[in-house]
Structure formats: C-alpha cells, structure tokens
Amino acid sequence: MNCEHNDILQAVYRVILERKANPSEESYTASLIRKGNDKILKKLGEEATELVIAGKGGVRDEIVYEAADLFFHTLVLLGYHDIPLDAVNDELRRRFGMSGIAEKQSRPSE
C-alpha cells in the first residue's frame, strides 16, 4: 500500500478496522482486538512507558520507533471503540491556536 505521509494514520486505521471486521489467526491486530479492551489498554500503557524511556535515553531512532508503536496502539483502541480517527482530528483542530490553560478551562466540570 503506497500512502502519502499525511494519510498514513488513516491508512493504518482502515487496516485496523479491516482486521476487526475480518479477523484472522495470523493477525496481531485481530488477536489484540479479540482479547478486548483491557489487553489493548495494557499494551497502550506499555508502549507509552517505552516511549518515555526512549525519550529519557534521547536516541532519536528509538524515540521514533516507540512513538510509532504508541500511535499504532492508540489507533487500535480507537478502532476497538469504533471512534473514527476524524473525531481526534476534529478535537485537535478545535484546540489548535488555543492555550492549554484556556482549553482545560473550556472543558465541562466533573
């Protein structure tokens, strides 16, 4: 699959949804989805920790590799919950140009 760089997350997300709809025994993604939300969350936590460790180490290639793993597992979580990638893109667009403080203040109180 040839994909422009700015479409790669969408392309990966489409493959994740395809694996979810048509699981096979050979698919890591399908096996992760089959194991459920808790397994996906565990993997996401592991990948986040690995990215933190890579960031602390400061080796560029390791940071890139672990960031890609974290993005992938985030997409799996979104796919598991049928949340389109566009929902995240829309939220980032909403926040763009807004200070972090103002964004947090705009959230509903819990």
Coordinates of N, CA and C in Angstrom, one line a residue:
M1 N 0.8 -1.2 0.0 CA 0.0 0.0 0.0 C 0.9 1.2 0.0
N2 N 0.8 2.1 -1.0 CA 1.5 3.3 -1.1 C 0.7 4.4 -0.5
C3 N 1.2 5.2 0.4 CA 0.4 6.2 1.1 C 1.3 7.4 1.3
E4 N 0.6 8.6 1.1 CA 1.3 9.8 1.4 C 1.5 9.9 2.9
H5 N 2.5 10.7 3.3 CA 2.8 10.7 4.7 C 1.7 11.2 5.6
N6 N 0.9 12.2 5.1 CA -0.2 12.8 5.9 C -1.4 11.9 6.0
D7 N -1.5 10.8 5.2 CA -2.6 9.9 5.2 C -2.3 8.6 5.8
I8 N -1.1 8.4 6.3 CA -0.6 7.1 6.8 C -1.4 6.7 8.1
L9 N -1.8 7.6 9.0 CA -2.5 7.2 10.1 C -3.9 6.8 9.7
Q10 N -4.5 7.4 8.8 CA -5.8 7.0 8.2 C -5.7 5.6 7.6
A11 N -4.7 5.4 6.8 CA -4.5 4.1 6.1 C -4.3 3.0 7.2
V12 N -3.5 3.2 8.2 CA -3.3 2.2 9.2 C -4.6 2.0 10.0
Y13 N -5.4 3.0 10.2 CA -6.6 2.9 10.9 C -7.6 2.0 10.1
R14 N -7.6 2.3 8.8 CA -8.5 1.4 7.9 C -8.1 0.0 8.0
V15 N -6.8 -0.3 8.0 CA -6.4 -1.7 8.1 C -6.8 -2.3 9.5
I16 N -6.7 -1.5 10.5 CA -7.2 -2.0 11.8 C -8.7 -2.3 11.8
L17 N -9.5 -1.5 11.2 CA -10.9 -1.8 11.1 C -11.2 -3.0 10.2
E18 N -10.4 -3.2 9.2 CA -10.5 -4.4 8.4 C -10.2 -5.6 9.2
R19 N -9.1 -5.6 10.0 CA -8.7 -6.7 10.8 C -9.8 -7.0 11.8
K20 N -10.5 -6.0 12.3 CA -11.5 -6.1 13.3 C -12.8 -6.8 12.6
A21 N -13.1 -6.4 11.4 CA -14.3 -6.9 10.7 C -14.0 -8.3 10.2
N22 N -12.8 -8.6 9.8 CA -12.4 -9.9 9.2 C -11.2 -10.4 9.9
P23 N -11.3 -10.9 11.1 CA -10.2 -11.3 11.9 C -9.6 -12.6 11.3
S24 N -8.3 -12.7 11.4 CA -7.6 -14.0 11.0 C -6.6 -14.3 12.2
E25 N -6.3 -15.6 12.2 CA -5.4 -16.1 13.3 C -4.0 -15.5 13.2
E26 N -3.6 -15.1 12.0 CA -2.3 -14.6 11.7 C -2.1 -13.1 12.0
S27 N -3.2 -12.4 12.4 CA -3.2 -11.0 12.5 C -3.0 -10.6 14.0
Y28 N -1.9 -9.9 14.3 CA -1.6 -9.4 15.6 C -2.8 -8.5 16.0
T29 N -3.2 -7.6 15.1 CA -4.2 -6.6 15.4 C -5.5 -7.3 15.8
A30 N -5.9 -8.3 15.0 CA -7.1 -9.1 15.3 C -7.0 -9.8 16.6
S31 N -5.9 -10.3 17.0 CA -5.8 -11.0 18.2 C -5.9 -10.0 19.4
L32 N -5.3 -8.9 19.2 CA -5.4 -7.8 20.3 C -6.8 -7.4 20.5
I33 N -7.5 -7.2 19.4 CA -8.9 -6.8 19.5 C -9.8 -7.9 20.1
R34 N -9.5 -9.1 19.7 CA -10.2 -10.3 20.3 C -10.0 -10.4 21.8
K35 N -8.9 -10.0 22.3 CA -8.6 -10.1 23.7 C -9.3 -9.0 24.5
G36 N -9.7 -8.0 23.8 CA -10.6 -7.0 24.5 C -9.9 -5.7 25.0
N37 N -10.7 -4.9 25.5 CA -10.3 -3.5 25.9 C -9.1 -3.6 26.9
D38 N -9.2 -4.4 28.0 CA -8.2 -4.4 29.0 C -6.8 -4.8 28.4
K39 N -6.8 -5.7 27.5 CA -5.5 -6.1 26.8 C -5.0 -4.9 26.0
I40 N -5.9 -4.3 25.3 CA -5.4 -3.1 24.5 C -4.9 -2.0 25.4
L41 N -5.6 -1.7 26.5 CA -5.1 -0.7 27.4 C -3.8 -1.1 28.0
K42 N -3.6 -2.3 28.3 CA -2.3 -2.8 28.9 C -1.2 -2.5 27.8
K43 N -1.4 -2.9 26.6 CA -0.4 -2.6 25.5 C -0.2 -1.1 25.4
L44 N -1.2 -0.4 25.4 CA -1.1 1.1 25.2 C -0.2 1.7 26.4
G45 N -0.5 1.2 27.6 CA 0.4 1.6 28.7 C 1.8 1.2 28.6
E46 N 2.0 0.0 28.1 CA 3.4 -0.5 27.9 C 4.1 0.4 26.9
E47 N 3.4 0.7 25.8 CA 4.0 1.5 24.7 C 4.3 2.9 25.2
A48 N 3.4 3.5 26.0 CA 3.6 4.8 26.5 C 4.9 4.8 27.4
T49 N 5.0 3.8 28.2 CA 6.2 3.7 29.1 C 7.5 3.5 28.3
E50 N 7.4 2.7 27.3 CA 8.6 2.5 26.4 C 9.0 3.8 25.7
L51 N 8.0 4.6 25.3 CA 8.3 5.9 24.7 C 8.9 6.9 25.7
V52 N 8.4 6.9 26.9 CA 9.0 7.7 28.0 C 10.5 7.3 28.2
I53 N 10.7 6.0 28.3 CA 12.1 5.5 28.5 C 13.0 5.9 27.3
A54 N 12.5 5.7 26.1 CA 13.2 6.1 24.9 C 13.5 7.6 24.9
G55 N 12.5 8.4 25.3 CA 12.7 9.9 25.4 C 13.8 10.2 26.4
K56 N 13.8 9.5 27.5 CA 14.8 9.8 28.5 C 16.2 9.4 28.0
G57 N 16.3 8.4 27.2 CA 17.5 7.9 26.6 C 18.0 8.9 25.5
G58 N 17.1 9.5 24.9 CA 17.4 10.6 23.9 C 17.9 10.0 22.5
V59 N 17.8 8.7 22.3 CA 18.2 8.2 21.0 C 17.1 8.4 20.0
R60 N 17.3 9.2 19.0 CA 16.3 9.6 18.0 C 15.5 8.4 17.4
D61 N 16.3 7.4 16.9 CA 15.6 6.3 16.3 C 14.7 5.5 17.2
E62 N 15.2 5.4 18.5 CA 14.3 4.7 19.5 C 13.1 5.4 19.8
I63 N 13.2 6.8 19.9 CA 12.0 7.6 20.1 C 11.0 7.5 19.0
V64 N 11.5 7.5 17.8 CA 10.6 7.4 16.6 C 9.9 6.0 16.6
Y65 N 10.7 5.0 16.8 CA 10.1 3.6 16.8 C 9.1 3.5 17.9
E66 N 9.3 3.9 19.1 CA 8.4 3.8 20.2 C 7.2 4.7 20.0
A67 N 7.4 5.9 19.4 CA 6.2 6.8 19.1 C 5.3 6.1 18.1
A68 N 5.9 5.5 17.1 CA 5.1 4.7 16.1 C 4.3 3.6 16.8
D69 N 4.9 2.9 17.7 CA 4.2 1.9 18.4 C 3.0 2.5 19.2
L70 N 3.3 3.6 19.9 CA 2.2 4.2 20.7 C 1.1 4.7 19.8
F71 N 1.4 5.3 18.6 CA 0.4 5.8 17.7 C -0.5 4.5 17.2
F72 N 0.2 3.5 16.9 CA -0.5 2.3 16.4 C -1.4 1.8 17.4
H73 N -1.0 1.6 18.6 CA -1.8 1.0 19.7 C -3.0 2.0 20.1
T74 N -2.7 3.3 19.9 CA -3.8 4.3 20.1 C -4.9 4.1 19.0
L75 N -4.4 3.8 17.8 CA -5.4 3.6 16.7 C -6.2 2.3 16.9
V76 N -5.5 1.3 17.5 CA -6.2 0.0 17.8 C -7.3 0.3 18.9
L77 N -7.0 1.1 19.9 CA -8.0 1.5 20.9 C -9.2 2.2 20.3
L78 N -8.9 3.2 19.4 CA -10.0 3.9 18.7 C -10.8 3.0 17.9
G79 N -10.2 2.1 17.1 CA -10.9 1.1 16.3 C -11.8 0.2 17.2
Y80 N -11.2 -0.3 18.3 CA -12.0 -1.2 19.1 C -13.3 -0.5 19.6
H81 N -13.2 0.8 19.9 CA -14.4 1.5 20.3 C -15.2 2.2 19.2
D82 N -14.8 1.9 18.0 CA -15.5 2.5 16.8 C -15.5 4.0 16.8
I83 N -14.4 4.6 17.3 CA -14.2 6.0 17.3 C -13.4 6.4 16.0
P84 N -14.0 7.1 15.1 CA -13.2 7.4 13.9 C -12.0 8.3 14.2
L85 N -11.0 8.1 13.4 CA -9.8 9.0 13.6 C -10.1 10.4 13.4
D86 N -11.1 10.7 12.5 CA -11.6 12.1 12.3 C -12.0 12.8 13.6
A87 N -12.6 12.0 14.6 CA -13.0 12.6 15.8 C -11.8 13.2 16.6
V88 N -10.7 12.5 16.5 CA -9.5 13.0 17.2 C -8.9 14.2 16.4
N89 N -8.9 14.1 15.1 CA -8.5 15.2 14.3 C -9.4 16.4 14.5
D90 N -10.7 16.3 14.6 CA -11.6 17.4 14.9 C -11.3 18.0 16.2
E91 N -11.0 17.2 17.3 CA -10.7 17.7 18.6 C -9.4 18.5 18.6
L92 N -8.4 18.0 17.8 CA -7.1 18.7 17.7 C -7.3 20.1 17.0
R93 N -8.2 20.0 15.9 CA -8.5 21.3 15.2 C -9.2 22.3 16.2
R94 N -10.1 21.8 17.0 CA -10.8 22.6 17.9 C -9.8 23.3 18.9
R95 N -8.8 22.6 19.3 CA -7.8 23.1 20.3 C -6.7 23.9 19.6
F96 N -6.5 23.8 18.3 CA -5.4 24.5 17.7 C -5.5 26.0 17.9
G97 N -4.4 26.6 18.3 CA -4.4 28.0 18.5 C -4.9 28.5 19.8
M98 N -5.4 27.5 20.7 CA -5.9 27.8 22.0 C -4.8 27.5 23.0
S99 N -4.7 28.3 24.0 CA -3.7 27.9 25.0 C -4.2 26.7 25.8
G100 N -3.2 26.0 26.3 CA -3.6 24.8 27.1 C -4.4 25.1 28.3
I101 N -4.1 26.2 28.9 CA -4.9 26.6 30.1 C -6.3 26.9 29.7
A102 N -6.5 27.7 28.6 CA -7.9 28.0 28.1 C -8.6 26.8 27.7
E103 N -7.9 25.8 27.1 CA -8.6 24.6 26.6 C -9.1 23.8 27.8
K104 N -8.3 23.7 28.9 CA -8.7 22.9 30.0 C -9.9 23.6 30.7
Q105 N -9.9 24.9 30.8 CA -11.0 25.7 31.4 C -12.3 25.5 30.6
S106 N -12.2 25.2 29.3 CA -13.3 25.1 28.5 C -14.0 23.8 28.6
R107 N -13.4 22.8 29.3 CA -14.0 21.5 29.5 C -15.1 21.6 30.5
P108 N -16.1 20.7 30.4 CA -17.1 20.7 31.4 C -16.6 20.3 32.7
S109 N -17.1 20.8 33.8 CA -16.6 20.4 35.2 C -17.1 19.0 35.5
E110 N -16.3 18.3 36.2 CA -16.7 16.9 36.6 C -17.4 16.9 37.9

